[in-house]
Amino acid sequence: MISVTLVDMNCGNIASVEFALDRLGVTHQRTQSAEGILSAERLILPGVGTASFAMQQLHHLDLVEPLRAARQPLMGICLGMQLLYEFSEEGDVECLGLLKGRVERMKGSTDLPVPHMGWSTLDIIRDDTPVLTGIENNSFAYFVHSFACPVTPETVASVDYGRPCGAIVSAGNVSGCQFHPERSSVTGAQILRNFVSLPC
Amino acid sequence: MLARRIIPCLDVRDGKVVKGVQFRNHEVVGDIVECALRYRDEGADELVLYDITASPENRSVDISWVRNVAKVIDIPFSVAGGIRTSEQARAILDNGADKISINSPALENPDFINELVGKFGSQCIVIGVDSLEDGGRYYVHQYTGNPDAMIRTRRLMTDWIVEAEKRGAGEVVLNCMNQDGVRKGYDTNQLSLARSMLTIPLIASGGAGAVSHFQDVFEKSDVSGALAASVFHKNVINIQDLKQELSSCGLTMRQ
């Protein structure tokens, strides 16, 4: 039985991801140590809050290099996905750089409010990706974000909010969801199930 | 495509879901977790759990039911009622709530909004506003959970929501009290005015009584979501049927 290790960056949202794993019958633990990352079978980088605070926590806990060196399947959720890129405009902070690209601020208007909050459809770009197994195009997922990931060759699903933004990314051992799979009903549960089932 | 949200509000009192008319005469509707699951199954896009007596009784929300709801449901939910400190907010968010909604404490101390946003991020800080029309102007009301304590503030609704956005709030729920609990439709004039002032999501509250009311508020006021309580508790409207009808009117709904 695969066990999932959640990286605890002291910025919330861990419980709801843990509850989602419980509902799937997947065992899990939290870590704040390099050893915990090294020994993990699957890594989830959750997180709500700001990129600058989260990176500060990762530096403080000495987890930046262990995460960069990780070879196990690693999934970033919401802010956790944004941290996978090179740079975030949220606090103008250098991130993990596991994926190429910059995370940019979304500009709100009365017609297109920001945060982008609510259920949006996924536009699937590469349906042969294991993390998308069983996910149909135009499935709804629950998004809450004010900063957006770029659409790059590693983006396997995008979400349209004024312009296309990265929704799901997958490259090597690294994947990410901009939305909250733990709050995205059956679609989110399927994506978490896919992640847990990925080959090592 | 972003869907419009249908948001049942569960008013909680002593661990049970209750419903009253214009905040009075509460009757018990059912158990929190059972109600939450029922709405999830019917297709609710999000839930609001509002501890209506927490603020009047000068206490925060009971964390145990927050956690119990977070364990079982797989849609987002926010928690409201008596949240006055960032420690209380943290306890609620750490136990699995997606957002917290602040009303009277934000009016007492507007800097509290900035403090919460700084600690937890805009995306989980919702400002609830109770507004009542008087002489053609919309005034913010405070302590609306307790009819004896309720007061009309000097703040205009429009000034307050703009201030809340500037202070970093991620969403506004505007409860139009003239309409609340009477099922005559949302106050689309007031909501359209509010929508034109904000660049953050706006949720309509107060007055839902028929499917056409939801259609009106989405089409006329362009709100991101519509909140309702009694029509769902009393099975006047089934959420699944509602969303199908709204879909057939051309609105984007999650099915």
CSV table of C-alpha atoms in Angstrom, one decimal:
chain,number,residue,atom,x,y,z
A,1,MET,CA,0.0,0.0,0.0
A,2,ILE,CA,1.4,3.3,-1.1
A,3,SER,CA,1.7,6.0,1.5
A,4,VAL,CA,1.7,9.8,0.8
A,5,THR,CA,3.9,12.3,2.6
A,6,LEU,CA,2.6,15.8,2.8
A,7,VAL,CA,5.1,18.6,3.1
A,8,ASP,CA,4.0,20.8,6.0
A,9,MET,CA,4.9,24.4,5.2
A,10,ASN,CA,2.9,25.8,8.2
A,11,CYS,CA,0.4,27.4,5.8
A,12,GLY,CA,-2.9,25.6,6.2
A,13,ASN,CA,-5.0,23.4,4.0
A,14,ILE,CA,-3.2,20.2,5.0
A,15,ALA,CA,-6.2,18.8,6.9
A,16,SER,CA,-8.6,18.9,3.9
A,17,VAL,CA,-6.0,17.1,1.7
A,18,GLU,CA,-5.5,14.5,4.5
A,19,PHE,CA,-9.3,14.0,4.8
A,20,ALA,CA,-9.5,13.5,1.0
A,21,LEU,CA,-6.8,10.8,1.2
A,22,ASP,CA,-8.6,9.2,4.1
A,23,ARG,CA,-11.8,9.0,1.9
A,24,LEU,CA,-9.7,7.2,-0.7
A,25,GLY,CA,-8.3,4.9,2.0
A,26,VAL,CA,-4.7,6.1,1.4
A,27,THR,CA,-2.3,6.3,4.3
A,28,HIS,CA,-0.4,9.6,4.8
A,29,GLN,CA,1.9,11.5,7.1
A,30,ARG,CA,3.2,15.0,7.4
A,31,THR,CA,6.9,16.0,7.3
A,32,GLN,CA,8.9,19.1,7.9
A,33,SER,CA,12.3,17.3,7.4
A,34,ALA,CA,14.7,16.4,4.6
A,35,GLU,CA,14.7,12.8,5.9
A,36,GLY,CA,10.9,12.8,5.6
A,37,ILE,CA,11.1,13.8,2.0
A,38,LEU,CA,13.9,11.4,1.2
A,39,SER,CA,12.0,8.4,2.6
A,40,ALA,CA,8.6,9.4,1.0
A,41,GLU,CA,6.9,7.2,-1.6
A,42,ARG,CA,4.7,10.0,-2.8
A,43,LEU,CA,5.1,13.7,-2.0
A,44,ILE,CA,2.3,16.3,-1.9
A,45,LEU,CA,3.1,20.0,-1.6
A,46,PRO,CA,-0.2,21.5,-0.5
A,47,GLY,CA,-0.6,25.0,0.6
A,48,VAL,CA,-2.8,28.1,0.7
A,49,GLY,CA,-1.4,31.5,1.5
A,50,THR,CA,1.3,33.4,-0.3
A,51,ALA,CA,4.3,32.2,-2.4
A,52,SER,CA,6.7,34.4,-0.5
A,53,PHE,CA,5.6,33.0,2.9
A,54,ALA,CA,5.7,29.4,1.6
A,55,MET,CA,9.2,29.8,0.1
A,56,GLN,CA,10.4,31.4,3.3
A,57,GLN,CA,9.1,28.4,5.2
A,58,LEU,CA,10.8,26.0,2.8
A,59,HIS,CA,14.1,27.8,3.2
A,60,HIS,CA,13.7,28.0,7.0
A,61,LEU,CA,13.0,24.2,7.1
A,62,ASP,CA,15.9,23.5,4.7
A,63,LEU,CA,13.5,21.7,2.3
A,64,VAL,CA,14.3,23.5,-0.9
A,65,GLU,CA,17.2,21.3,-2.0
A,66,PRO,CA,15.5,18.0,-0.9
A,67,LEU,CA,12.4,18.9,-2.9
A,68,ARG,CA,14.6,19.8,-6.0
A,69,ALA,CA,16.4,16.5,-5.6
A,70,ALA,CA,13.3,14.4,-5.1
A,71,ARG,CA,12.7,11.7,-7.7
A,72,GLN,CA,9.4,10.2,-6.3
A,73,PRO,CA,6.1,11.4,-7.8
A,74,LEU,CA,5.6,14.9,-6.4
A,75,MET,CA,2.3,16.8,-6.7
A,76,GLY,CA,1.8,20.5,-6.0
A,77,ILE,CA,-1.7,21.6,-5.1
A,78,CYS,CA,-2.8,25.2,-5.7
A,79,LEU,CA,0.0,27.3,-4.2
A,80,GLY,CA,2.0,24.1,-4.1
A,81,MET,CA,1.8,23.9,-7.9
A,82,GLN,CA,2.8,27.5,-8.3
A,83,LEU,CA,5.9,26.9,-6.2
A,84,LEU,CA,7.1,24.3,-8.8
A,85,TYR,CA,7.9,27.1,-11.3
A,86,GLU,CA,10.9,29.3,-11.4
A,87,PHE,CA,9.4,32.6,-10.1
A,88,SER,CA,6.2,34.0,-8.6
A,89,GLU,CA,5.1,37.6,-8.8
A,90,GLU,CA,3.4,37.0,-5.5
A,91,GLY,CA,6.0,38.7,-3.4
A,92,ASP,CA,8.5,38.5,-6.3
A,93,VAL,CA,10.1,35.3,-5.1
A,94,GLU,CA,12.3,32.7,-6.6
A,95,CYS,CA,10.5,29.3,-6.3
A,96,LEU,CA,11.6,25.7,-6.7
A,97,GLY,CA,12.3,25.9,-10.4
A,98,LEU,CA,11.3,22.3,-11.1
A,99,LEU,CA,9.3,23.6,-14.1
A,100,LYS,CA,10.1,26.4,-16.5
A,101,GLY,CA,8.0,29.5,-16.3
A,102,ARG,CA,6.8,32.4,-14.2
A,103,VAL,CA,3.6,32.7,-12.1
A,104,GLU,CA,1.9,36.0,-12.8
A,105,ARG,CA,-0.7,38.1,-11.0
A,106,MET,CA,-4.2,38.0,-12.5
A,107,LYS,CA,-5.8,41.3,-12.9
A,108,GLY,CA,-9.4,41.6,-11.7
A,109,SER,CA,-12.2,43.6,-13.2
A,110,THR,CA,-16.0,43.9,-12.5
A,111,ASP,CA,-16.6,41.5,-15.4
A,112,LEU,CA,-13.8,39.1,-14.4
A,113,PRO,CA,-13.4,39.1,-10.7
A,114,VAL,CA,-10.2,38.0,-9.0
A,115,PRO,CA,-9.6,35.7,-7.2
A,116,HIS,CA,-10.8,33.2,-9.8
A,117,MET,CA,-13.0,31.4,-7.4
A,118,GLY,CA,-15.4,28.6,-8.2
A,119,TRP,CA,-15.9,25.6,-10.5
A,120,SER,CA,-14.3,25.9,-13.9
A,121,THR,CA,-14.0,23.5,-16.8
A,122,LEU,CA,-10.7,21.7,-17.5
A,123,ASP,CA,-9.5,22.0,-21.1
A,124,ILE,CA,-7.5,18.9,-21.6
A,125,ILE,CA,-4.4,19.3,-23.8
A,126,ARG,CA,-2.8,15.9,-23.4
A,127,ASP,CA,-5.2,13.1,-22.4
A,128,ASP,CA,-2.5,10.4,-22.5
A,129,THR,CA,-1.1,11.7,-19.2
A,130,PRO,CA,-1.4,9.1,-16.4
A,131,VAL,CA,-2.6,11.8,-13.9
A,132,LEU,CA,-5.6,12.5,-16.2
A,133,THR,CA,-6.8,8.8,-16.5
A,134,GLY,CA,-10.5,8.7,-16.4
A,135,ILE,CA,-10.9,12.5,-16.5
A,136,GLU,CA,-13.1,13.8,-19.3
A,137,ASN,CA,-12.5,17.0,-21.1
A,138,ASN,CA,-14.7,19.9,-19.7
A,139,SER,CA,-14.9,18.3,-16.2
A,140,PHE,CA,-15.4,20.9,-13.5
A,141,ALA,CA,-12.8,21.5,-10.8
A,142,TYR,CA,-12.8,24.0,-7.9
A,143,PHE,CA,-10.4,26.8,-8.3
A,144,VAL,CA,-9.4,29.6,-5.9
A,145,HIS,CA,-6.4,31.7,-7.0
A,146,SER,CA,-5.2,35.2,-7.7
A,147,PHE,CA,-2.0,34.2,-9.4
A,148,ALA,CA,-1.8,32.0,-12.5
A,149,CYS,CA,0.6,29.4,-13.8
A,150,PRO,CA,1.7,29.7,-17.4
A,151,VAL,CA,0.6,27.4,-20.2
A,152,THR,CA,3.8,25.6,-21.2
A,153,PRO,CA,4.7,22.4,-23.1
A,154,GLU,CA,4.4,20.6,-19.7
A,155,THR,CA,0.8,21.8,-19.2
A,156,VAL,CA,-1.6,18.9,-19.7
A,157,ALA,CA,-4.8,20.8,-19.0
A,158,SER,CA,-5.6,24.5,-19.0
A,159,VAL,CA,-8.4,26.6,-17.6
A,160,ASP,CA,-9.9,29.6,-19.4
A,161,TYR,CA,-10.3,32.7,-17.2
A,162,GLY,CA,-9.9,35.7,-19.5
A,163,ARG,CA,-7.0,33.8,-21.0
A,164,PRO,CA,-5.8,30.2,-20.7
A,165,CYS,CA,-4.0,29.5,-17.4
A,166,GLY,CA,-2.2,26.3,-16.3
A,167,ALA,CA,-4.6,23.9,-14.6
A,168,ILE,CA,-2.7,20.6,-14.5
A,169,VAL,CA,0.9,20.1,-15.2
A,170,SER,CA,2.9,16.9,-15.6
A,171,ALA,CA,6.6,16.5,-16.3
A,172,GLY,CA,8.7,13.6,-15.2
A,173,ASN,CA,8.1,12.9,-11.5
A,174,VAL,CA,6.5,16.4,-11.0
A,175,SER,CA,2.8,17.2,-11.4
A,176,GLY,CA,0.5,19.9,-10.1
A,177,CYS,CA,-3.1,21.0,-9.9
A,178,GLN,CA,-4.0,24.7,-9.7
A,179,PHE,CA,-7.4,23.7,-8.4
A,180,HIS,CA,-8.2,21.9,-5.2
A,181,PRO,CA,-8.6,18.2,-5.9
A,182,GLU,CA,-9.7,17.6,-2.3
A,183,ARG,CA,-12.6,20.0,-2.9
A,184,SER,CA,-13.4,19.0,-6.5
A,185,SER,CA,-15.8,16.2,-6.0
A,186,VAL,CA,-15.4,13.0,-8.1
A,187,THR,CA,-13.0,14.7,-10.5
A,188,GLY,CA,-10.6,15.7,-7.8
A,189,ALA,CA,-10.8,12.3,-6.1
A,190,GLN,CA,-10.0,10.6,-9.4
A,191,ILE,CA,-6.9,12.8,-9.9
A,192,LEU,CA,-5.7,12.0,-6.4
A,193,ARG,CA,-6.3,8.3,-7.1
A,194,ASN,CA,-4.3,8.6,-10.3
A,195,PHE,CA,-1.4,10.3,-8.5
A,196,VAL,CA,-1.3,7.6,-5.8
A,197,SER,CA,-1.3,5.0,-8.6
A,198,LEU,CA,1.6,6.5,-10.6
A,199,PRO,CA,4.5,4.2,-11.1
A,200,CYS,CA,7.6,5.1,-9.1
B,1,MET,CA,-15.7,28.3,-18.3
B,2,LEU,CA,-16.5,29.3,-14.8
B,3,ALA,CA,-19.9,28.1,-13.5
B,4,ARG,CA,-22.2,30.2,-11.4
B,5,ARG,CA,-22.3,28.8,-7.9
B,6,ILE,CA,-25.4,27.7,-5.9
B,7,ILE,CA,-24.6,27.9,-2.2
B,8,PRO,CA,-26.9,26.6,0.5
B,9,CYS,CA,-26.4,28.3,3.8
B,10,LEU,CA,-26.8,26.2,6.9
B,11,ASP,CA,-27.6,28.3,9.9
B,12,VAL,CA,-26.3,26.4,12.9
B,13,ARG,CA,-27.5,26.7,16.5
B,14,ASP,CA,-26.4,24.3,19.3
B,15,GLY,CA,-25.0,21.9,16.8
B,16,LYS,CA,-28.2,21.7,14.6
B,17,VAL,CA,-29.2,23.3,11.4
B,18,VAL,CA,-32.0,25.8,12.0
B,19,LYS,CA,-34.0,28.3,9.9
B,20,GLY,CA,-35.9,31.4,11.0
B,21,VAL,CA,-37.6,34.2,9.1
B,22,GLN,CA,-35.6,37.5,9.2
B,23,PHE,CA,-33.4,36.0,11.9
B,24,ARG,CA,-36.3,35.2,14.3
B,25,ASN,CA,-38.3,32.1,15.3
B,26,HIS,CA,-35.8,29.4,14.5
B,27,GLU,CA,-36.9,25.9,13.9
B,28,VAL,CA,-34.6,22.8,13.7
B,29,VAL,CA,-34.0,21.5,10.2
B,30,GLY,CA,-31.5,18.7,10.9
B,31,ASP,CA,-28.0,17.5,11.7
B,32,ILE,CA,-25.1,19.5,10.3
B,33,VAL,CA,-23.2,16.6,8.7
B,34,GLU,CA,-26.4,15.0,7.3
B,35,CYS,CA,-27.5,18.3,5.8
B,36,ALA,CA,-24.1,19.0,4.3
B,37,LEU,CA,-24.0,15.6,2.7
B,38,ARG,CA,-27.5,15.9,1.4
B,39,TYR,CA,-26.7,19.3,-0.3
B,40,ARG,CA,-23.5,17.9,-1.7
B,41,ASP,CA,-25.4,15.0,-3.2
B,42,GLU,CA,-28.0,17.3,-4.7
B,43,GLY,CA,-25.3,19.3,-6.4
B,44,ALA,CA,-24.5,22.2,-4.2
B,45,ASP,CA,-21.3,24.0,-5.4
B,46,GLU,CA,-20.3,25.2,-2.0
B,47,LEU,CA,-21.7,25.4,1.5
B,48,VAL,CA,-21.8,28.2,4.1
B,49,LEU,CA,-22.0,27.1,7.7
B,50,TYR,CA,-23.1,29.9,9.9
B,51,ASP,CA,-23.1,29.6,13.7
B,52,ILE,CA,-25.8,32.2,14.3
B,53,THR,CA,-25.5,32.4,18.1
B,54,ALA,CA,-21.7,32.4,18.3
B,55,SER,CA,-21.4,36.1,17.9
B,56,PRO,CA,-24.3,37.1,20.2
B,57,GLU,CA,-23.0,34.7,22.8
B,58,ASN,CA,-19.5,36.1,22.5
B,59,ARG,CA,-17.8,32.9,21.5
B,60,SER,CA,-16.3,31.4,18.3
B,61,VAL,CA,-17.5,28.5,16.2
B,62,ASP,CA,-17.4,25.0,17.7
B,63,ILE,CA,-14.5,23.4,15.9
B,64,SER,CA,-15.7,19.8,16.2
B,65,TRP,CA,-18.4,20.2,13.7
B,66,VAL,CA,-16.1,22.1,11.3
B,67,ARG,CA,-13.8,19.1,11.3
B,68,ASN,CA,-16.7,16.6,11.0
B,69,VAL,CA,-18.0,18.4,7.9
B,70,ALA,CA,-14.5,18.7,6.4
B,71,LYS,CA,-14.0,15.0,6.7
B,72,VAL,CA,-17.0,13.9,4.7
B,73,ILE,CA,-17.6,16.5,2.0
B,74,ASP,CA,-15.6,17.0,-1.1
B,75,ILE,CA,-16.9,20.4,-2.1
B,76,PRO,CA,-15.7,23.7,-0.6
B,77,PHE,CA,-17.3,25.3,2.5
B,78,SER,CA,-17.0,28.4,4.5
B,79,VAL,CA,-17.6,29.0,8.2
B,80,ALA,CA,-19.1,32.1,9.7
B,81,GLY,CA,-20.0,33.2,13.2
B,82,GLY,CA,-18.2,35.0,16.0
B,83,ILE,CA,-14.7,34.9,14.5
B,84,ARG,CA,-12.9,37.7,16.3
B,85,THR,CA,-9.2,36.7,16.4
B,86,SER,CA,-6.7,35.3,14.0
B,87,GLU,CA,-6.3,32.3,16.4
B,88,GLN,CA,-9.9,31.4,16.0
B,89,ALA,CA,-9.6,31.8,12.2
B,90,ARG,CA,-6.6,29.6,12.1
B,91,ALA,CA,-8.3,26.9,14.2
B,92,ILE,CA,-11.2,26.8,11.7
B,93,LEU,CA,-9.0,26.8,8.6
B,94,ASP,CA,-6.6,24.2,10.1
B,95,ASN,CA,-9.6,21.9,10.7
B,96,GLY,CA,-10.5,21.8,7.0
B,97,ALA,CA,-12.7,24.8,6.3
B,98,ASP,CA,-11.9,26.5,3.0
B,99,LYS,CA,-12.9,30.0,3.9
B,100,ILE,CA,-14.0,32.0,6.8
B,101,SER,CA,-16.6,34.7,6.7
B,102,ILE,CA,-16.4,37.8,8.9
B,103,ASN,CA,-19.2,40.3,9.5
B,104,SER,CA,-19.6,42.3,12.7
B,105,PRO,CA,-16.0,42.0,13.9
B,106,ALA,CA,-14.8,43.5,10.6
B,107,LEU,CA,-17.1,46.5,11.3
B,108,GLU,CA,-15.8,46.9,14.8
B,109,ASN,CA,-12.2,46.7,13.7
B,110,PRO,CA,-11.6,47.0,9.9
B,111,ASP,CA,-7.9,46.3,10.4
B,112,PHE,CA,-8.9,42.8,11.3
B,113,ILE,CA,-9.5,42.2,7.6
B,114,ASN,CA,-5.9,43.1,6.8
B,115,GLU,CA,-4.6,41.0,9.6
B,116,LEU,CA,-6.5,37.9,8.4
B,117,VAL,CA,-5.5,38.5,4.8
B,118,GLY,CA,-1.9,38.9,5.8
B,119,LYS,CA,-1.9,35.6,7.7
B,120,PHE,CA,-4.1,33.4,5.5
B,121,GLY,CA,-4.4,35.0,2.1
B,122,SER,CA,-7.2,36.8,0.3
B,123,GLN,CA,-8.7,33.7,-1.1
B,124,CYS,CA,-10.0,32.4,2.2
B,125,ILE,CA,-11.3,35.7,3.7
B,126,VAL,CA,-15.0,36.5,2.9
B,127,ILE,CA,-16.7,39.6,4.2
B,128,GLY,CA,-20.4,39.2,5.0
B,129,VAL,CA,-22.4,42.3,4.8
B,130,ASP,CA,-26.0,42.8,6.0
B,131,SER,CA,-27.6,45.7,4.3
B,132,LEU,CA,-31.0,47.4,4.6
B,133,GLU,CA,-32.4,50.1,2.5
B,134,ASP,CA,-33.6,53.3,4.1
B,135,GLY,CA,-34.7,56.3,2.2
B,136,GLY,CA,-33.1,55.1,-1.0
B,137,ARG,CA,-29.7,54.4,0.6
B,138,TYR,CA,-28.3,51.1,1.7
B,139,TYR,CA,-26.9,51.0,5.2
B,140,VAL,CA,-24.8,48.3,6.7
B,141,HIS,CA,-26.3,46.7,9.8
B,142,GLN,CA,-24.3,45.1,12.6
B,143,TYR,CA,-25.0,42.3,15.2
B,144,THR,CA,-27.9,41.0,13.0
B,145,GLY,CA,-27.7,37.6,14.6
B,146,ASN,CA,-29.4,39.0,17.7
B,147,PRO,CA,-32.6,41.2,17.1
B,148,ASP,CA,-32.1,43.0,20.4
B,149,ALA,CA,-28.5,43.9,19.7
B,150,MET,CA,-28.9,44.8,16.0
B,151,ILE,CA,-27.9,48.3,15.0
B,152,ARG,CA,-27.8,50.3,11.9
B,153,THR,CA,-24.3,51.6,11.3
B,154,ARG,CA,-23.5,54.9,9.6
B,155,ARG,CA,-21.7,53.0,6.9
B,156,LEU,CA,-23.1,52.9,3.4
B,157,MET,CA,-23.0,49.4,1.8
B,158,THR,CA,-21.1,50.6,-1.2
B,159,ASP,CA,-18.4,52.4,0.9
B,160,TRP,CA,-18.0,49.3,3.1
B,161,ILE,CA,-17.6,46.7,0.3
B,162,VAL,CA,-15.1,48.8,-1.5
B,163,GLU,CA,-13.1,49.3,1.7
B,164,ALA,CA,-13.3,45.5,2.4
B,165,GLU,CA,-11.9,44.8,-1.1
B,166,LYS,CA,-9.1,47.4,-0.6
B,167,ARG,CA,-8.2,45.7,2.6
B,168,GLY,CA,-7.7,42.4,0.8
B,169,ALA,CA,-11.0,40.5,1.2
B,170,GLY,CA,-11.4,37.7,-1.4
B,171,GLU,CA,-15.1,37.7,-1.7
B,172,VAL,CA,-18.2,39.6,-0.5
B,173,VAL,CA,-21.5,38.0,0.5
B,174,LEU,CA,-24.1,40.7,0.4
B,175,ASN,CA,-27.2,39.9,2.3
B,176,CYS,CA,-30.1,42.2,1.4
B,177,MET,CA,-32.1,42.2,4.6
B,178,ASN,CA,-35.3,43.7,3.1
B,179,GLN,CA,-35.6,40.5,1.2
B,180,ASP,CA,-34.2,38.0,3.7
B,181,GLY,CA,-36.4,35.0,4.4
B,182,VAL,CA,-39.4,36.3,2.6
B,183,ARG,CA,-38.8,34.6,-0.8
B,184,LYS,CA,-39.8,37.5,-3.0
B,185,GLY,CA,-36.5,37.4,-5.0
B,186,TYR,CA,-33.0,38.8,-4.7
B,187,ASP,CA,-32.6,42.6,-4.6
B,188,THR,CA,-31.1,42.8,-8.1
B,189,ASN,CA,-30.8,46.6,-8.0
B,190,GLN,CA,-28.7,46.6,-4.9
B,191,LEU,CA,-26.7,43.6,-6.1
B,192,SER,CA,-26.0,45.2,-9.5
B,193,LEU,CA,-24.8,48.3,-7.8
B,194,ALA,CA,-22.5,46.3,-5.5
B,195,ARG,CA,-21.2,44.3,-8.5
B,196,SER,CA,-20.3,47.5,-10.4
B,197,MET,CA,-18.1,48.6,-7.4
B,198,LEU,CA,-16.0,45.4,-7.0
B,199,THR,CA,-13.3,43.4,-8.8
B,200,ILE,CA,-13.6,40.5,-6.4
B,201,PRO,CA,-16.4,37.9,-6.5
B,202,LEU,CA,-19.8,38.9,-5.2
B,203,ILE,CA,-22.4,36.4,-3.7
B,204,ALA,CA,-26.0,37.3,-3.5
B,205,SER,CA,-28.0,36.5,-0.4
B,206,GLY,CA,-31.5,37.1,0.8
B,207,GLY,CA,-34.8,36.6,-1.0
B,208,ALA,CA,-34.6,33.4,-3.0
B,209,GLY,CA,-38.0,31.8,-3.4
B,210,ALA,CA,-38.2,30.5,-7.0
B,211,VAL,CA,-36.0,29.3,-9.8
B,212,SER,CA,-36.7,32.5,-11.7
B,213,HIS,CA,-35.1,34.5,-8.8
B,214,PHE,CA,-31.8,32.7,-9.4
B,215,GLN,CA,-32.0,33.3,-13.1
B,216,ASP,CA,-32.7,37.0,-12.5
B,217,VAL,CA,-29.8,37.6,-10.1
B,218,PHE,CA,-27.3,35.8,-12.4
B,219,GLU,CA,-28.5,37.6,-15.5
B,220,LYS,CA,-29.3,41.0,-14.1
B,221,SER,CA,-26.6,41.4,-11.4
B,222,ASP,CA,-23.9,39.1,-12.8
B,223,VAL,CA,-23.1,37.7,-9.3
B,224,SER,CA,-20.7,34.8,-9.0
B,225,GLY,CA,-23.0,32.8,-6.8
B,226,ALA,CA,-26.3,32.8,-5.1
B,227,LEU,CA,-26.8,31.8,-1.5
B,228,ALA,CA,-30.1,30.6,-0.1
B,229,ALA,CA,-31.4,28.7,2.9
B,230,SER,CA,-35.1,28.2,3.5
B,231,VAL,CA,-36.0,27.2,-0.1
B,232,PHE,CA,-33.5,24.4,0.1
B,233,HIS,CA,-34.2,23.4,3.7
B,234,LYS,CA,-37.9,23.2,3.1
B,235,ASN,CA,-37.5,21.4,-0.3
B,236,VAL,CA,-39.3,24.3,-2.1
B,237,ILE,CA,-36.5,24.0,-4.6
B,238,ASN,CA,-34.3,21.0,-5.4
B,239,ILE,CA,-30.7,22.0,-6.2
B,240,GLN,CA,-30.3,19.5,-9.0
B,241,ASP,CA,-33.5,20.6,-10.7
B,242,LEU,CA,-32.6,24.3,-10.2
B,243,LYS,CA,-29.2,23.8,-11.8
B,244,GLN,CA,-30.7,22.0,-14.8
B,245,GLU,CA,-33.2,24.8,-15.3
B,246,LEU,CA,-30.6,27.5,-15.1
B,247,SER,CA,-28.4,25.5,-17.5
B,248,SER,CA,-31.3,25.4,-20.0
B,249,CYS,CA,-31.5,29.2,-19.7
B,250,GLY,CA,-28.0,29.4,-21.0
B,251,LEU,CA,-26.2,29.9,-17.7
B,252,THR,CA,-23.0,27.9,-17.1
B,253,MET,CA,-23.7,25.5,-14.2
B,254,ARG,CA,-21.7,22.6,-12.9
B,255,GLN,CA,-23.8,19.5,-13.6
